[in-house]
XYZ file of C-alpha atoms in Angstrom:
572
model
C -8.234 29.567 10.467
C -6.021 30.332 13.239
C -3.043 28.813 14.249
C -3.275 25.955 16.789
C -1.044 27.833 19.038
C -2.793 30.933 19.357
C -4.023 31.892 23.302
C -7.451 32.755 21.959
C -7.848 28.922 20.306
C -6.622 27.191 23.628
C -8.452 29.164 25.598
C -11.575 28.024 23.318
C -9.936 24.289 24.934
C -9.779 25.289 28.457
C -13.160 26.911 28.613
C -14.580 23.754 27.427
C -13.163 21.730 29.521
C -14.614 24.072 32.593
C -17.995 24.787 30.930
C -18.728 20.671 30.558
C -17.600 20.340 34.500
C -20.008 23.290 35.852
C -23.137 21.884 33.478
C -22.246 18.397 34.734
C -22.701 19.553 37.925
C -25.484 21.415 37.543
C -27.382 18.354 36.231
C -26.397 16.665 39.340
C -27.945 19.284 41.606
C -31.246 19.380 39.443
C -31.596 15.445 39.707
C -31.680 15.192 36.202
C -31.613 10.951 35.509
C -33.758 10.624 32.896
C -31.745 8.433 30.343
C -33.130 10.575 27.451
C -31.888 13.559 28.437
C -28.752 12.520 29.396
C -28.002 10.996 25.872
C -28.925 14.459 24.418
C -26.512 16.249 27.012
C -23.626 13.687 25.367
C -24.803 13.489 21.755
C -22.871 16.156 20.551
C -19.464 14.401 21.943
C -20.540 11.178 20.423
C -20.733 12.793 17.160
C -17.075 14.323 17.572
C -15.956 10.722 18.679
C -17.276 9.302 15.412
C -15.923 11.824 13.432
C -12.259 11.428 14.819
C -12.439 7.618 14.634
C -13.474 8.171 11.695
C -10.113 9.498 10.564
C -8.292 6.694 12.184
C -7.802 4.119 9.575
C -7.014 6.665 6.657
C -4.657 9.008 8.702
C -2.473 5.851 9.895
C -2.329 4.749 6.197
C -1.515 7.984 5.197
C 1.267 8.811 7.639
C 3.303 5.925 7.770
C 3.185 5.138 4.159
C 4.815 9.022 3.565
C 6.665 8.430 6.398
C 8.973 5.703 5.596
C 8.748 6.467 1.735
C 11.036 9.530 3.066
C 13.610 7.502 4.262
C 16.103 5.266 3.537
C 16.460 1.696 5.176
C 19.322 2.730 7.906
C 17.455 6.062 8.818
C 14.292 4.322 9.306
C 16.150 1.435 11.281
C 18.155 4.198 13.883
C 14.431 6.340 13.952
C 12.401 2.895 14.771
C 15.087 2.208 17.230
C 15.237 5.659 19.236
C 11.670 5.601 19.407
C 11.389 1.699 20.547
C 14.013 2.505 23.273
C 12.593 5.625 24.418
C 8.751 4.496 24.739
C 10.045 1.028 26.418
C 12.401 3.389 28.869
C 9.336 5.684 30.060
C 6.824 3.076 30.311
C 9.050 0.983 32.671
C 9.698 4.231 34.911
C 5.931 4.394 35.097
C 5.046 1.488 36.321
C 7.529 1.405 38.818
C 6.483 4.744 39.872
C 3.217 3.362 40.202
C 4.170 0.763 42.402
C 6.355 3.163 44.736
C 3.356 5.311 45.179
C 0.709 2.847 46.308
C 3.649 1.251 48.499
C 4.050 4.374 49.659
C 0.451 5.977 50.367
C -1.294 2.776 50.714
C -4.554 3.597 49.730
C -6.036 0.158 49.889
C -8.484 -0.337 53.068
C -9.987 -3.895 53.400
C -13.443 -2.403 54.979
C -14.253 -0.810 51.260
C -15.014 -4.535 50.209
C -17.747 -4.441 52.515
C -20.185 -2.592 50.497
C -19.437 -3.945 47.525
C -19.890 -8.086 48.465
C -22.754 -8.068 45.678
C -20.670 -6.336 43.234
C -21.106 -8.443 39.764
C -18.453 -10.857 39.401
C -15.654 -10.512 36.393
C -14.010 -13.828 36.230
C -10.695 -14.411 34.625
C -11.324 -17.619 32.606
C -10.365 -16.196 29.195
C -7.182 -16.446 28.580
C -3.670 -16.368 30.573
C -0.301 -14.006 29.904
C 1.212 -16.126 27.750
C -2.307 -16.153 25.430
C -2.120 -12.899 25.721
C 1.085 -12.391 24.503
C 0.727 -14.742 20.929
C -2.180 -13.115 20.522
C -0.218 -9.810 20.295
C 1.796 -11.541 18.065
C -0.741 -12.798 15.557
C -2.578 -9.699 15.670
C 0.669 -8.526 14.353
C 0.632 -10.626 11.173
C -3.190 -10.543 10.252
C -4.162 -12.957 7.946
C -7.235 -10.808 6.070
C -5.895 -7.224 5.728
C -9.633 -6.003 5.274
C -10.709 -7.903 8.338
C -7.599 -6.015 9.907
C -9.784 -2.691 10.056
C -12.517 -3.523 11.951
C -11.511 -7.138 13.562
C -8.254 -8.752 15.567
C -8.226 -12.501 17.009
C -8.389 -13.420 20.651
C -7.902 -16.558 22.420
C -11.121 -17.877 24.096
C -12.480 -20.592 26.085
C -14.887 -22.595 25.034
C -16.896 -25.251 26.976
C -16.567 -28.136 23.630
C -18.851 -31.157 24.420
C -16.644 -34.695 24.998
C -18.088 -38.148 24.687
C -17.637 -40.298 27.408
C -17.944 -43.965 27.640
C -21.228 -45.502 29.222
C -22.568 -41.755 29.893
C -25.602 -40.591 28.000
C -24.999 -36.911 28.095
C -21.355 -35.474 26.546
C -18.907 -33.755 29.297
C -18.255 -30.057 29.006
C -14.349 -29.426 28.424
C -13.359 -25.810 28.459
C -10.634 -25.567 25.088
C -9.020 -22.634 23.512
C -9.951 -21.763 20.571
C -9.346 -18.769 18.427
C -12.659 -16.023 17.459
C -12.226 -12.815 16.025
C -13.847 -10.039 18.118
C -14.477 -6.406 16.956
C -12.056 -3.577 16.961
C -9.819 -2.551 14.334
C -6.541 -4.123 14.818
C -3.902 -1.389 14.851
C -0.786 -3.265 15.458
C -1.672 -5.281 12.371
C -2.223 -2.471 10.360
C 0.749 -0.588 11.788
C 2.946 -3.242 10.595
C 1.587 -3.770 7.093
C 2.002 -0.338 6.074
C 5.341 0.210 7.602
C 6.355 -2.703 5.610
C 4.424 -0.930 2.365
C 6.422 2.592 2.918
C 9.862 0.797 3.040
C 9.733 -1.123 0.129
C 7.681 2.129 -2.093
C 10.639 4.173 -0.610
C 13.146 1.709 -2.230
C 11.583 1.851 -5.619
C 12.844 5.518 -6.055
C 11.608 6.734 -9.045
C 9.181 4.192 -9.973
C 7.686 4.536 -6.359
C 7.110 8.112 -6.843
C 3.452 8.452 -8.253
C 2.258 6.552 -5.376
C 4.071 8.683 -2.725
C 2.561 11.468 -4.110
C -0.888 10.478 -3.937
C -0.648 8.934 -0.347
C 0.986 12.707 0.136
C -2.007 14.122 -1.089
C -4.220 11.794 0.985
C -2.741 12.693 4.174
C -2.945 16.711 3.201
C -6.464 15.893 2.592
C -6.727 14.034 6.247
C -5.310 17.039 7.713
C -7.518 19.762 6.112
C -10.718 17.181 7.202
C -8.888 17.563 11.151
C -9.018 21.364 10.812
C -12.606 21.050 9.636
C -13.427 18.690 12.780
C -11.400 21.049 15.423
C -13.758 24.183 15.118
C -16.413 21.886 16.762
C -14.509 20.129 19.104
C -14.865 22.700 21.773
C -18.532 21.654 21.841
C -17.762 18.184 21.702
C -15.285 17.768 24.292
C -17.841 19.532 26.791
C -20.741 17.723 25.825
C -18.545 14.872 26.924
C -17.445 15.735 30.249
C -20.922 17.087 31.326
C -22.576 13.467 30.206
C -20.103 11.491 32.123
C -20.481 13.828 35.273
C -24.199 13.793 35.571
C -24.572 9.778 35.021
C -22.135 9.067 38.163
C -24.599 7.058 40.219
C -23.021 8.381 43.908
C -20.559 10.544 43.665
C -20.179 11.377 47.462
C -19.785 7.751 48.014
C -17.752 6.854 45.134
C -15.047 9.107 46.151
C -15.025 8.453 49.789
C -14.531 5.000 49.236
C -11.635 5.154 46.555
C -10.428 8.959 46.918
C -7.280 7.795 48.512
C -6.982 5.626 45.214
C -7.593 8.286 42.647
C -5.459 10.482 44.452
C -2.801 7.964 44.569
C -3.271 7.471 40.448
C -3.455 10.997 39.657
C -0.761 12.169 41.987
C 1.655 9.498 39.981
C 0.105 10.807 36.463
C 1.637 14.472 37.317
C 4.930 13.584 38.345
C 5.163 11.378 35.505
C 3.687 14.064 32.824
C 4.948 16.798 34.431
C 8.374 16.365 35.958
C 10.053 12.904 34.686
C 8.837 13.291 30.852
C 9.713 17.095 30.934
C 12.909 16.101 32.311
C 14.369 13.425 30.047
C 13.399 15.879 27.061
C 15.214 18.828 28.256
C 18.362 16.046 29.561
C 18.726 15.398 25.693
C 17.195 18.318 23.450
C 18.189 21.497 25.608
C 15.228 22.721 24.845
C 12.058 23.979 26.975
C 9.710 21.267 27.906
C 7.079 24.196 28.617
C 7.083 25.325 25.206
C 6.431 22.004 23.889
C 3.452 21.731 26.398
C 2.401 25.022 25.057
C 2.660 23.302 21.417
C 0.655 20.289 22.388
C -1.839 22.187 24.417
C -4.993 20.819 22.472
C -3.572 17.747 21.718
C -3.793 17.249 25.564
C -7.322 18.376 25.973
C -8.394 16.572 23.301
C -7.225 13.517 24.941
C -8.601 14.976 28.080
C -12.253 15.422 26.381
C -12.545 11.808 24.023
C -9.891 9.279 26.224
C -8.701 7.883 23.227
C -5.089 8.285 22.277
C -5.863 7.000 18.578
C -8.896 9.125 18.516
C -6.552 12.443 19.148
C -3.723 11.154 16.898
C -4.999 13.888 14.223
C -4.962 16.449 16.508
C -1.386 15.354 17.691
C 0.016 15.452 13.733
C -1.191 18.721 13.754
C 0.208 20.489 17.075
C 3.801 19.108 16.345
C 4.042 19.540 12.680
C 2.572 22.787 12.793
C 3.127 24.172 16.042
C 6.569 22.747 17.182
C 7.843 22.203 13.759
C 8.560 18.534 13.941
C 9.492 17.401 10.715
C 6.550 15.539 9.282
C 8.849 11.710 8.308
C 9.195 11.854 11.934
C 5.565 12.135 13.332
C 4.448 10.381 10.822
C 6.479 7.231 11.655
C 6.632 7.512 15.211
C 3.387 8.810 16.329
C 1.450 5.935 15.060
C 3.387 3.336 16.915
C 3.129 5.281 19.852
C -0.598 5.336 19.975
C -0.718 2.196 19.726
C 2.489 0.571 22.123
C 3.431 3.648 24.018
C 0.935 3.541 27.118
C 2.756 5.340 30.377
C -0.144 6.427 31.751
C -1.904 3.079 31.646
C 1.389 1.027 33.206
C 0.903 3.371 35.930
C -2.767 2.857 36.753
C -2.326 -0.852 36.183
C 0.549 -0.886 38.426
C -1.446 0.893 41.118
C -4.906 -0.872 40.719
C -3.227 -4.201 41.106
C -1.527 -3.640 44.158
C -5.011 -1.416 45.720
C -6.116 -4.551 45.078
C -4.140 -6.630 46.691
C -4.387 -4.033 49.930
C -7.763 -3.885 49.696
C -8.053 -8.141 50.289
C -5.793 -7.949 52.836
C -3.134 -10.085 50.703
C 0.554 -8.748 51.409
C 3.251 -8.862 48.194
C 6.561 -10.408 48.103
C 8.923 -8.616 46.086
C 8.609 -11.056 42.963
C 5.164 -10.263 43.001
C 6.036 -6.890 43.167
C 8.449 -7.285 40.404
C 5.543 -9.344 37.970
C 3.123 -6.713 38.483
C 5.972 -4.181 37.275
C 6.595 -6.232 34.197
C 3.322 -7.065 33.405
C 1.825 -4.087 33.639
C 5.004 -2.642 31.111
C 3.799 -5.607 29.010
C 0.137 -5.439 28.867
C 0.501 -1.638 28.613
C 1.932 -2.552 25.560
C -1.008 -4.541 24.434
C -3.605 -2.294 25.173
C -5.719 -0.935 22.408
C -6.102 2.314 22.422
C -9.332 2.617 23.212
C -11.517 4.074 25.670
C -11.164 1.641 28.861
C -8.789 -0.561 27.526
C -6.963 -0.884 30.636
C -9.491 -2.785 32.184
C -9.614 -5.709 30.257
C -5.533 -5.665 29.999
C -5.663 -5.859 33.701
C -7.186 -8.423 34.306
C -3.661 -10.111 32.553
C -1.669 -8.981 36.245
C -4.213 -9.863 38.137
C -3.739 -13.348 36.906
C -0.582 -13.154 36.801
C 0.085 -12.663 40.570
C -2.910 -14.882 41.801
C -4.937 -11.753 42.969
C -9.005 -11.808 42.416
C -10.334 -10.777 39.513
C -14.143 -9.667 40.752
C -12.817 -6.691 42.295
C -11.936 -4.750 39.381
C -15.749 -3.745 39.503
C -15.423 -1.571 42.260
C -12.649 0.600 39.912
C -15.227 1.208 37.379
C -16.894 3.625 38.894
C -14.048 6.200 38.840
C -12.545 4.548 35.774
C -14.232 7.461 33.633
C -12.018 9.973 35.092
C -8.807 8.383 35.379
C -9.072 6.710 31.900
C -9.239 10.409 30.815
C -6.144 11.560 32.887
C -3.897 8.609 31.812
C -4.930 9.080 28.387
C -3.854 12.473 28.230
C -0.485 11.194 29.733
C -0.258 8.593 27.165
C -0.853 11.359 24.393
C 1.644 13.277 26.165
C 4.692 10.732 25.938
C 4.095 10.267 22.662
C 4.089 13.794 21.736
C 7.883 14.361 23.785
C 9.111 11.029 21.792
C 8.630 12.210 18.868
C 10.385 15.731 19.572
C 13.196 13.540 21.030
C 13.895 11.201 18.019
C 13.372 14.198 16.027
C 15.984 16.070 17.872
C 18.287 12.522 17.917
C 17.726 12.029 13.466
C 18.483 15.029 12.478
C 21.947 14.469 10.959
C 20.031 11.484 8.857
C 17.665 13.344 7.682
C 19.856 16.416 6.731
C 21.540 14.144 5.264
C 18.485 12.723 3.189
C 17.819 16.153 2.495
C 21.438 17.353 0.796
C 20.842 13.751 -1.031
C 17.794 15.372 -2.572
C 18.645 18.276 -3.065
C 21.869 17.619 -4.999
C 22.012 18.073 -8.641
C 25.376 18.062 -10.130
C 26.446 15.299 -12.100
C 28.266 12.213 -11.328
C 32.051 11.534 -12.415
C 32.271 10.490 -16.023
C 29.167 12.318 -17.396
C 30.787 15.110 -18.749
C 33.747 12.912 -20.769
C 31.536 12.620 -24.158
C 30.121 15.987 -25.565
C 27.628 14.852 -27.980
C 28.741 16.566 -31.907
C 26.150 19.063 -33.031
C 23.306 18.257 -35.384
C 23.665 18.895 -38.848
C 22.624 21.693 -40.890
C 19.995 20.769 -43.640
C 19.099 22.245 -46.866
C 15.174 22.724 -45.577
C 16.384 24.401 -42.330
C 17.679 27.407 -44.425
C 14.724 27.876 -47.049
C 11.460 30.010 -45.891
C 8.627 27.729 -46.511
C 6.765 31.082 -48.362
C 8.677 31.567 -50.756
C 8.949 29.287 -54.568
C 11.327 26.414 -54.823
C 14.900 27.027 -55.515
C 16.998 26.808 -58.168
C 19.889 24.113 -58.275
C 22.670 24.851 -55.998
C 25.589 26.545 -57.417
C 29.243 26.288 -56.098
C 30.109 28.844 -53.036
C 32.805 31.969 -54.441
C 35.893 31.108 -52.987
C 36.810 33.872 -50.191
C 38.725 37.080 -51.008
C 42.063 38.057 -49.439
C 41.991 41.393 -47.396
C 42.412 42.878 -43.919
C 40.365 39.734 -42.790
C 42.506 36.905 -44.532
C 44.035 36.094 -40.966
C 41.071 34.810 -39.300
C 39.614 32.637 -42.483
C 41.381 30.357 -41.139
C 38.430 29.779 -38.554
C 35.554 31.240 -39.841
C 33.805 30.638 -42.781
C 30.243 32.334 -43.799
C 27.865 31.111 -45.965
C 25.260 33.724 -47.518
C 21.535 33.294 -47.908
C 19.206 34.200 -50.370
C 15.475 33.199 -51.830
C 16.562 32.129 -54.867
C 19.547 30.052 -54.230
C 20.344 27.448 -52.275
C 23.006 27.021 -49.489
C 25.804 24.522 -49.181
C 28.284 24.602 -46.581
C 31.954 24.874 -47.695
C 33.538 21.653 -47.769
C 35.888 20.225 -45.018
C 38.758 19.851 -47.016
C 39.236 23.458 -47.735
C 38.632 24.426 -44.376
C 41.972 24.276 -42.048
C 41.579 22.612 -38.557
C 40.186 25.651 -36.073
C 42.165 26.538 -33.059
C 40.609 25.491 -29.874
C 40.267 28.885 -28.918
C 38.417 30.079 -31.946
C 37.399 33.464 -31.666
C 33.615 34.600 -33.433
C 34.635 37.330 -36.441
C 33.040 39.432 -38.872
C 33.255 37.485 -42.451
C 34.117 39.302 -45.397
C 30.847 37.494 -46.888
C 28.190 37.633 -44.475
C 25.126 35.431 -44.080
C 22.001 37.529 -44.622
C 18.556 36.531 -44.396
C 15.402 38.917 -43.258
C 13.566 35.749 -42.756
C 12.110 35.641 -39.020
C 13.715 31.508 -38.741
C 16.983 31.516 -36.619
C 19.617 28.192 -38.041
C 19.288 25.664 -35.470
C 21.528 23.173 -36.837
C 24.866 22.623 -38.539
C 27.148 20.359 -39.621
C 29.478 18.316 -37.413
C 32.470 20.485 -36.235
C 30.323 23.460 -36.655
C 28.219 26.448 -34.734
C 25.951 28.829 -35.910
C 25.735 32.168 -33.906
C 23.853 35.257 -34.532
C 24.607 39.019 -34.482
C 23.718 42.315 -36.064
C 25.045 44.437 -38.614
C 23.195 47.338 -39.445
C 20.090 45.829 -38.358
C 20.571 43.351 -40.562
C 20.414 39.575 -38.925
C 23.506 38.068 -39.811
C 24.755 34.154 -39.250
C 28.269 33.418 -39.519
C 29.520 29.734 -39.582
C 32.441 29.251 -36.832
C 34.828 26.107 -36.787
């Protein structure tokens, strides 16, 4: 397979991108409606949306688990807090961007209501900020971790029937209540696992059985990705083209709101293009363009499915294996980010709010101004991420600043582009945090590394020296040949030219038909620590293939030749 940073492979990207666009448009100009074949035209990207969602839940188990099982406590505490810092940081500079851009252009025009008066209403009767916000909370602490992968609460209102005295019929009182709704509930996942990692990663040893198979898993995730991203050329144009061709008017859709989508997408480039690039190269040194060229399909895959959870396998791979980024790091921080780190959508809430607020005529103080900055940053935060889910999150700063609800109709009809665009962003932002806490951790995790890697022993290990084992009678006798005969007392040692090293050496000699004992400790003088291995006047002998293994206490056996003869002398 070839690299994910080869031209040829993003070029496969960028064609796709243009190819879906042109056959879009070419279904527009041949009037083709017909629901049927529309669904054909976007079957093929449904099937590569299935497939990456499909990778979701196992690739965030995966990740974080071998993430944090990687690091210690204070390395995971200074990583979770570089990243927390950083993705709070840029998604406050994009909503305010947001909001000095549609101050600025002022794309909202009161006369575009006009054609939409019979646009379907979306009323705001759910659920206010501050639901909104403990229901981030207790999505955060699920109480069913299976109902965690396919369900999160939400606060509702219900109309519960009252009884009321002298009245026949009960009153209708609208209560909160709590229902679970479908969606897999990320944030609730997220913190399980990151909980699980830490505490396997403190078990050491124990621990290590499971790290290795949740290692194996995510290997296993990642060949699955490079299975999926040899069709997702065809997928990702199969998407584009669908969307294009069902656009009801597209003439009128972007006379009425062009100066709005170029408002959104004008703030989208400076923000992924010039203030992102720029806060990575302020702290890494290094070129932001070569980290776009590294993140390349990561991008247009975000482009293609607008789903910055549904690319998150595509992002693993572009920085691990592109850009290098050690894996405890993506792993950790990329999964957060999909899930808390929305730029892109704090910018096109920002904007949308305030349009508007233009667009009914309804001028802003500058606390207004300021809530709609902080709650977008906040319900950013919130945001699934999903397809369109900065829709339903803005319907939180509408509220918040008293502005009408039905009108977020009319921003549907574009929504299908600029969900795509802020998605990439999103994707984006996450992609340059992680190369920035990567650049910020790496003294920890060189750190963690020399920790591993470091073998020699600890102080006080090398104090006892265990005594050598002892020599037995069986260890000396070949098991083919007969019994032996009772042992006989060893020949004491003649004095010659080697009388002045008897003193520490002593040999014993071998044979069939006798047995072997070792000369006794009393006659043998205490050896010199610097004993010195010497030929014996009586050599050990044996032509048996068995080499002594053991010996008494005090004693060594060592081998050497002598005449090609294998010969054992005993050394104090």
């Amino acid at each position: 397979m070839p690299s994910h940073s080869d031209p040829i492979w993003m070029q496969k990207f960028s064609y796709s991108v243009v190819m879906g666009a042109v056959f879009g448009m070419m279904l527009r100009y041949m009037q083709v409606t017909d629901s049927a074949a529309l669904t054909m035209v976007s079957f093929p990207g449904e099937i590569l949306m299935r497939m990456l969602k499909m990778l979701i839940l196992p690739l965030i188990i995966s990740s974080l688990i071998t993430g944090l099982a990687g690091l210690d406590a204070r390395s995971s505490g200074r990583m979770g807090s570089r990243a927390m810092v950083y993705y709070m940081s840029t998604t406050v500079i994009a909503a305010v961007l947001g909001v000095i851009l549609v101050l600025g252009i002022h794309p909202g025009n009161p006369k575009l209501r006009g054609g939409n008066s019979s646009s379907t209403s979306m009323k705001n009767q759910e659920v206010s900020s501050l639901d909104a916000f403990l229901d981030l909370i207790r999505n955060l602490f699920p109480e069913n971790l299976v109902q965690a992968c396919f369900q999160q609460v939400q606060t509702v209102l219900k109309k519960v029937p009252v009884a009321a005295a002298n009245q026949t019929e009960p009153i209708l009182v609208n209560r909160k209540k709590l229902e679970y709704k479908w969606g897999m509930n990320v944030l609730g996942l997220i913190g399980f696992f990151i909980t699980f990692g830490i505490c396997m990663g403190r078990m050491g040893e124990r621990g290590k059985v499971m790290c290795d198979f949740f290692n194996i898993l995510n290997e296993i995730i990642m060949t699955m990705v490079s299975m999926i991203m040899w069709y997702s050329p065809v997928g990702i144009a199969s998407l584009i083209a669908g969307k294009i061709a069902a656009i009801g008017d597209l003439e009128v859709v972007a006379r009425q709101l062009g100066m709005y989508m170029v408002t959104v997408i004008v703030g989208l480039m400076i923000h992924g293009g010039l203030i992102l690039p720029a806060i990575f190269f302020a702290i890494t040194r290094k070129s932001p363009f070569a980290f776009y060229s590294g993140i390349f399909q990561a991008w247009i895959t975000a482009l293609g499915t607008a789903s910055s959870a549904g690319t998150l396998p595509v992002t693993f791979r572009c920085l691990e294996e592109n850009l290098k980024i050690d894996k405890r790091v993506t792993r950790f921080v990329l999964p957060i980010g999909a899930t808390i780190n929305m730029d892109g959508t704090a910018l096109y809430e920002a904007v949308a709010a305030i349009f508007i607020a233009q667009m009914n005529d309804i001028t802003l103080d500058s606390g207004q101004i300021v809530t709609v900055s902080m709650t977008a940053t906040l319900a950013s935060v919130g945001a699934a991420s999903i397809p369109s889910a900065g829709l339903v999150t803005m319907l939180l700063i509408l509220t918040a600043v008293g502005l009408p609800t039905q009108d977020i109709s009319l921003l549907i009809a574009v929504d299908w582009l600029l969900d795509r665009m802020r998605t990439s962003i999103n994707v984006v932002g996450d992609s340059f945090g992680a190369g920035i806490v990567d650049h910020l951790s790496k003294t920890e995790l060189t750190e963690l590394d020399a920790a591993e890697m470091q073998t020699l022993p600890q102080e006080g290990e090398l104090d006892f020296v265990p005594p050598p084992p002892i020599l037995t009678e069986m260890d000396m006798v070949d098991p083919l040949k007969p019994p032996e005969l009772p042992p006989r007392s060893p020949r004491p040692p003649k004095q010659n030219h080697h009388s002045h090293i008897l003193s520490q050496s002593h040999s014993i000699t071998y044979s069939p038909s006798r047995s072997v004992r070792s000369p006794s400790p009393r006659s043998i003088s205490s050896p010199s620590p610097r004993s010195v291995c010497s030929h014996s006047p009586r050599p050990f002998r044996t032509h048996s293939p068995r080499l002594l293994r053991r010996t008494e206490p005090g004693y060594c056996v060592l081998p050497s030749h002598d005449n090609q003869v294998r010969t054992f002398y005993l050394i104090l």
